[in-house]
XYZ file of C-alpha atoms in Angstrom:
388
model
C 42.254 -46.923 -25.345
C 40.166 -50.010 -24.678
C 36.593 -49.108 -23.772
C 33.805 -51.455 -22.657
C 30.297 -50.092 -23.280
C 27.518 -51.733 -21.261
C 23.972 -51.524 -22.650
C 20.930 -53.654 -21.829
C 19.847 -53.714 -25.490
C 21.845 -53.599 -28.689
C 21.441 -54.377 -32.364
C 19.289 -55.707 -33.991
C 17.006 -53.844 -31.547
C 16.690 -50.117 -32.144
C 15.966 -47.436 -29.576
C 17.635 -44.201 -28.549
C 20.209 -45.843 -26.295
C 21.116 -48.472 -28.899
C 21.594 -45.786 -31.546
C 23.724 -43.694 -29.172
C 25.961 -46.652 -28.245
C 26.259 -47.839 -31.854
C 27.352 -44.387 -33.046
C 29.748 -43.988 -30.100
C 31.336 -47.359 -30.921
C 31.747 -46.398 -34.581
C 33.274 -43.029 -33.667
C 35.729 -44.494 -31.178
C 36.830 -47.160 -33.638
C 37.299 -44.579 -36.411
C 39.653 -42.756 -34.064
C 41.677 -45.935 -33.468
C 40.299 -47.156 -30.139
C 39.108 -50.676 -29.287
C 35.530 -51.178 -28.124
C 33.685 -54.081 -26.510
C 29.894 -53.914 -26.301
C 28.445 -55.852 -23.355
C 24.736 -56.570 -23.790
C 21.917 -58.911 -22.835
C 20.831 -61.427 -25.467
C 17.704 -63.481 -24.801
C 18.592 -65.858 -27.640
C 22.069 -66.662 -26.250
C 22.555 -69.877 -24.276
C 26.070 -69.002 -23.148
C 28.350 -65.989 -22.923
C 30.278 -65.424 -26.124
C 32.075 -62.622 -27.974
C 31.397 -62.011 -31.666
C 32.298 -58.957 -33.770
C 33.200 -56.918 -30.707
C 29.980 -57.732 -28.830
C 29.832 -59.774 -25.621
C 26.462 -61.541 -25.662
C 25.126 -62.303 -22.169
C 22.278 -64.821 -21.743
C 19.110 -63.186 -20.465
C 15.356 -63.532 -20.181
C 12.976 -61.892 -22.623
C 10.766 -59.370 -20.804
C 7.440 -58.736 -22.544
C 6.769 -55.465 -20.691
C 10.043 -54.101 -22.116
C 9.197 -54.745 -25.791
C 10.609 -58.289 -25.550
C 14.112 -56.988 -24.843
C 16.476 -59.326 -23.024
C 17.435 -58.637 -19.406
C 20.493 -60.451 -18.024
C 21.301 -61.183 -14.373
C 24.046 -58.883 -13.050
C 26.356 -61.580 -11.690
C 28.282 -63.964 -13.917
C 31.776 -65.317 -13.357
C 32.161 -66.130 -17.053
C 31.129 -62.603 -18.040
C 33.728 -61.122 -15.718
C 36.389 -63.425 -17.206
C 35.605 -62.251 -20.744
C 35.570 -58.585 -19.711
C 38.886 -59.027 -17.882
C 40.360 -60.683 -20.992
C 39.481 -57.510 -22.936
C 41.584 -55.455 -20.433
C 39.361 -52.336 -20.479
C 40.835 -48.955 -19.607
C 37.322 -47.530 -19.111
C 33.944 -49.094 -18.353
C 30.972 -47.008 -19.500
C 27.421 -48.009 -18.538
C 24.378 -46.797 -20.494
C 21.588 -48.692 -18.721
C 20.694 -49.378 -15.115
C 19.380 -52.941 -15.048
C 21.298 -56.252 -14.954
C 23.954 -55.273 -17.486
C 24.440 -51.812 -15.993
C 24.868 -53.221 -12.489
C 27.237 -55.799 -13.952
C 29.349 -52.921 -15.306
C 29.470 -51.264 -11.872
C 30.688 -54.494 -10.279
C 33.205 -55.196 -13.052
C 34.687 -51.697 -12.726
C 35.076 -52.153 -8.993
C 36.627 -55.629 -9.237
C 38.981 -54.709 -12.094
C 39.784 -51.283 -10.569
C 38.799 -49.493 -13.783
C 37.239 -45.986 -13.943
C 33.452 -46.071 -14.405
C 31.457 -43.618 -16.548
C 27.670 -43.563 -16.188
C 25.462 -41.950 -18.833
C 21.853 -41.357 -17.819
C 19.660 -41.484 -20.919
C 16.193 -41.806 -19.424
C 14.034 -39.815 -17.011
C 12.802 -42.942 -15.265
C 10.123 -41.265 -13.174
C 8.133 -40.891 -16.427
C 8.391 -44.626 -17.149
C 7.606 -46.228 -13.775
C 4.063 -47.038 -14.858
C 5.542 -49.771 -17.098
C 6.629 -51.776 -14.054
C 4.516 -50.605 -11.124
C 0.771 -50.570 -10.388
C -0.546 -47.046 -9.763
C -1.000 -47.520 -5.960
C 2.673 -48.485 -5.643
C 4.162 -45.718 -7.798
C 5.286 -43.659 -4.773
C 7.128 -46.578 -3.184
C 8.609 -47.609 -6.550
C 9.856 -44.066 -7.148
C 11.608 -43.908 -3.754
C 13.260 -47.302 -4.275
C 14.350 -46.434 -7.821
C 15.881 -43.150 -6.596
C 17.952 -45.036 -4.014
C 19.168 -47.413 -6.706
C 20.143 -44.654 -9.173
C 21.896 -42.851 -6.322
C 23.906 -46.020 -5.672
C 24.931 -46.279 -9.339
C 25.890 -42.596 -9.546
C 27.940 -42.696 -6.334
C 29.997 -45.561 -7.756
C 30.747 -43.709 -10.988
C 33.918 -41.717 -11.570
C 32.066 -39.451 -14.051
C 28.425 -38.745 -14.881
C 27.109 -37.634 -18.263
C 23.744 -37.094 -19.918
C 22.382 -35.636 -23.144
C 20.645 -32.646 -21.513
C 20.415 -30.512 -18.362
C 17.488 -32.692 -17.335
C 19.940 -35.408 -16.333
C 21.652 -33.166 -13.797
C 18.253 -32.186 -12.359
C 17.314 -35.862 -12.076
C 20.538 -36.716 -10.270
C 19.892 -33.829 -7.865
C 16.402 -35.176 -7.244
C 17.786 -38.573 -6.243
C 20.379 -36.937 -3.992
C 23.517 -36.908 -6.148
C 25.392 -33.614 -6.555
C 28.439 -34.652 -8.584
C 29.158 -32.658 -11.755
C 27.229 -33.917 -14.773
C 28.756 -33.325 -18.208
C 26.174 -32.659 -20.913
C 27.161 -34.665 -24.003
C 24.603 -34.137 -26.812
C 23.108 -37.163 -28.513
C 24.472 -38.136 -31.931
C 22.785 -38.720 -35.286
C 23.767 -40.863 -38.275
C 24.302 -37.909 -40.587
C 25.061 -39.794 -43.818
C 21.888 -41.850 -43.458
C 19.556 -38.878 -42.984
C 21.040 -36.077 -45.090
C 18.460 -35.007 -47.731
C 20.835 -35.419 -50.672
C 21.166 -39.131 -49.820
C 17.404 -39.786 -50.022
C 15.794 -40.389 -53.416
C 12.895 -38.325 -54.725
C 11.219 -41.549 -55.850
C 11.103 -42.825 -52.267
C 9.622 -39.528 -51.084
C 6.950 -39.615 -53.799
C 6.142 -43.223 -52.878
C 5.624 -42.156 -49.248
C 2.890 -39.656 -50.117
C 1.191 -42.142 -52.438
C 1.293 -44.851 -49.759
C -0.548 -42.653 -47.277
C -2.695 -40.828 -49.865
C -1.435 -37.330 -48.979
C -1.642 -34.680 -51.694
C 1.451 -32.732 -52.716
C 0.029 -29.417 -51.483
C -0.550 -30.752 -47.952
C 2.122 -29.931 -45.382
C 3.123 -32.928 -43.240
C 4.064 -32.633 -39.577
C 5.545 -35.818 -38.129
C 6.337 -37.319 -34.749
C 8.583 -40.386 -34.416
C 8.852 -42.469 -31.282
C 7.563 -45.155 -28.973
C 3.865 -44.602 -28.388
C 3.803 -44.611 -24.609
C 2.160 -42.205 -22.194
C 5.434 -40.392 -21.567
C 5.611 -39.171 -25.200
C 2.428 -37.041 -24.783
C 1.056 -37.799 -28.245
C -2.374 -37.514 -26.588
C -1.578 -33.850 -25.866
C -0.601 -33.340 -29.500
C -3.939 -34.796 -30.629
C -5.875 -32.617 -28.181
C -4.056 -29.491 -29.399
C -4.686 -30.515 -33.021
C -8.415 -30.981 -32.429
C -8.697 -27.576 -30.767
C -6.972 -25.525 -33.434
C -6.522 -27.340 -36.775
C -9.067 -27.883 -39.543
C -8.975 -29.807 -42.850
C -8.893 -26.423 -44.602
C -5.413 -25.809 -43.154
C -4.101 -28.578 -45.453
C -1.709 -29.747 -42.724
C -1.511 -33.470 -41.901
C -0.062 -35.139 -38.802
C 1.890 -38.385 -39.271
C 2.646 -40.421 -36.125
C 5.471 -42.891 -36.838
C 6.010 -45.699 -34.350
C 4.315 -48.285 -32.199
C 3.818 -48.868 -28.499
C 1.373 -49.702 -25.726
C -0.773 -46.599 -26.337
C -1.165 -46.882 -30.113
C -4.721 -48.250 -30.105
C -6.004 -45.770 -27.535
C -4.373 -42.905 -29.448
C -6.082 -44.029 -32.663
C -9.371 -44.187 -30.761
C -8.719 -40.725 -29.285
C -8.204 -39.299 -32.793
C -11.568 -40.802 -33.848
C -13.371 -39.413 -30.790
C -11.844 -35.966 -31.401
C -12.983 -36.059 -35.024
C -9.505 -35.588 -36.496
C -8.868 -39.039 -38.035
C -8.818 -37.587 -41.544
C -5.995 -35.234 -40.487
C -3.906 -37.862 -38.643
C -2.153 -41.019 -39.842
C -0.586 -43.683 -37.611
C 1.988 -45.669 -39.586
C 2.838 -48.277 -36.957
C 6.391 -49.500 -36.472
C 8.886 -48.605 -39.207
C 12.307 -50.234 -39.466
C 15.079 -47.759 -38.734
C 16.768 -48.182 -42.107
C 13.434 -47.375 -43.801
C 12.946 -44.156 -41.814
C 14.964 -41.589 -43.878
C 12.435 -41.238 -46.752
C 9.608 -40.987 -44.203
C 11.275 -38.028 -42.524
C 12.467 -36.434 -45.759
C 8.901 -36.545 -47.132
C 7.630 -34.474 -44.202
C 7.890 -30.716 -43.710
C 8.225 -30.266 -39.951
C 8.936 -32.420 -36.884
C 6.544 -31.886 -33.970
C 6.609 -33.108 -30.362
C 4.702 -32.398 -27.168
C 6.858 -34.755 -25.066
C 8.363 -33.444 -21.847
C 10.116 -36.714 -20.990
C 12.892 -36.662 -23.604
C 16.430 -35.620 -22.788
C 17.712 -34.952 -26.317
C 15.548 -36.994 -28.680
C 17.544 -38.839 -31.324
C 14.405 -39.102 -33.487
C 14.159 -35.322 -33.366
C 17.827 -35.002 -34.367
C 17.264 -37.413 -37.255
C 14.427 -35.185 -38.444
C 16.700 -32.155 -38.204
C 19.381 -33.967 -40.213
C 16.862 -34.256 -43.069
C 16.171 -30.514 -42.793
C 12.948 -30.610 -40.767
C 12.491 -27.621 -38.466
C 11.301 -28.779 -35.043
C 8.125 -27.606 -33.365
C 8.587 -28.447 -29.664
C 6.326 -27.886 -26.659
C 8.088 -25.645 -24.145
C 10.348 -27.706 -21.888
C 12.444 -25.343 -19.720
C 15.294 -27.808 -19.131
C 15.559 -28.484 -22.879
C 14.936 -24.922 -24.018
C 18.388 -24.606 -25.585
C 17.743 -27.480 -28.003
C 15.246 -25.658 -30.216
C 16.021 -22.015 -31.053
C 13.228 -20.010 -32.628
C 13.954 -19.303 -36.277
C 17.252 -21.214 -36.224
C 16.272 -24.889 -36.084
C 12.577 -24.654 -35.256
C 10.065 -23.053 -32.921
C 8.744 -23.567 -29.404
C 5.041 -23.569 -28.516
C 3.265 -23.471 -25.187
C -0.421 -23.668 -26.120
C -2.680 -25.136 -28.814
C -3.023 -21.708 -30.402
C 0.735 -21.153 -30.488
C 1.249 -24.598 -32.034
C -1.274 -23.844 -34.779
C 0.208 -20.401 -35.435
C 3.713 -21.864 -35.792
C 2.481 -24.579 -38.169
C 0.666 -22.055 -40.361
C 3.667 -19.721 -40.310
C 5.966 -22.434 -41.693
C 3.356 -23.552 -44.234
C 3.028 -19.991 -45.568
C 6.779 -19.443 -45.969
C 8.009 -18.731 -49.470
C 10.202 -21.425 -51.064
C 13.210 -19.150 -50.549
C 12.446 -18.596 -46.839
C 11.880 -22.325 -46.323
C 15.148 -23.235 -48.062
C 17.068 -20.843 -45.773
C 15.400 -22.313 -42.672
C 16.072 -25.914 -43.755
C 19.733 -25.107 -44.397
C 19.960 -23.580 -40.918
C 18.327 -26.692 -39.408
C 20.735 -29.151 -41.030
C 23.670 -26.916 -40.117
C 22.628 -27.083 -36.440
C 23.288 -30.855 -36.318
C 26.418 -30.971 -38.484
C 28.591 -31.519 -35.394
C 26.487 -34.395 -34.079
C 28.211 -37.248 -35.914
C 30.055 -40.333 -34.672
C 33.513 -38.780 -34.343
C 32.088 -35.699 -32.609
C 30.451 -37.894 -29.962
C 33.604 -39.977 -29.602
C 35.748 -36.882 -29.103
C 33.340 -35.549 -26.455
C 33.628 -38.817 -24.532
C 37.377 -39.183 -25.024
C 38.007 -35.938 -23.152
C 36.264 -37.553 -20.171
C 37.903 -40.965 -20.614
C 41.423 -39.516 -20.828
C 41.015 -37.471 -17.628
C 39.860 -40.548 -15.711
C 42.565 -42.757 -17.193
C 45.284 -40.293 -16.226
C 43.987 -40.170 -12.644
C 43.683 -43.969 -12.304
């Protein structure tokens, strides 16, 4: 099959959607299918195709981490997509490129798949002043409803996506397709002990200190502030448990200030932005992955931690409750006290108990690779292609 994947951002940028699309492309190509990535490129002065990527000129938007955003209408873009002769068009974002995919599918009479990756109600504060949030939410719901109604199939990485579509007034079936992870990159046996030792030395963390880590964009929606509040209420230096926050974002400075005000700076380290290819030894040097976020659908950063063997400690999120199973790949907490108890429980495990848990954690993501994702999607693509 010939599949065109539309995404607002793509390599060299890294975020959850980019990683998902990159792994899907690799999986589809391994299985013998042809893939065209259609993406915005703020550095491009014209539309051009290189190495299977259609670069579309766009403007750099500072509020969106300097990502490029392209206008949805372009005759030249449509010509290049038509020349690819796609059997399926699959959109992964909702802005200029996503809308461009909707229009291309309609004009070329090609089935359209729409994957919702983001719970946008949690992100509206990036684009709308507080007094206008209600109006912005209603307008955004109408727009997402328009996109979904034009799609032949809807997918998302968790049940949250179906709930979101229901909230905007769309009641089509939504197929849950779990997010992927680059298994080879994050498996513990592929990460050197020297790199792990260097990590602890870099951040001056003793060998007998357990490290809990969070990885992600430091925005309000990730609830790192909640994690810090919980930590201040229940953790002490005597616990010998350290929190590492890996990533950057608009809230980084205020989170660092919050840690100081709470008196927990000596128990918390903010690393700032880390390049994705440098992340494996960071994760492998930690002991547990922790998150208080209720905005994620199926966090790829969390899956990357699991691939290195890190059990996940996740704040209770009813629509994602099947992602973390107590004692299998981690534990769920619903209060500061429960968080602290879970952390201490893992810290006090015997080496044998911990080895069994880590093996169970890595086993839980073994079917989350590129070809697994591609096969999930191909079942959907083939059904649509046969109907077309």
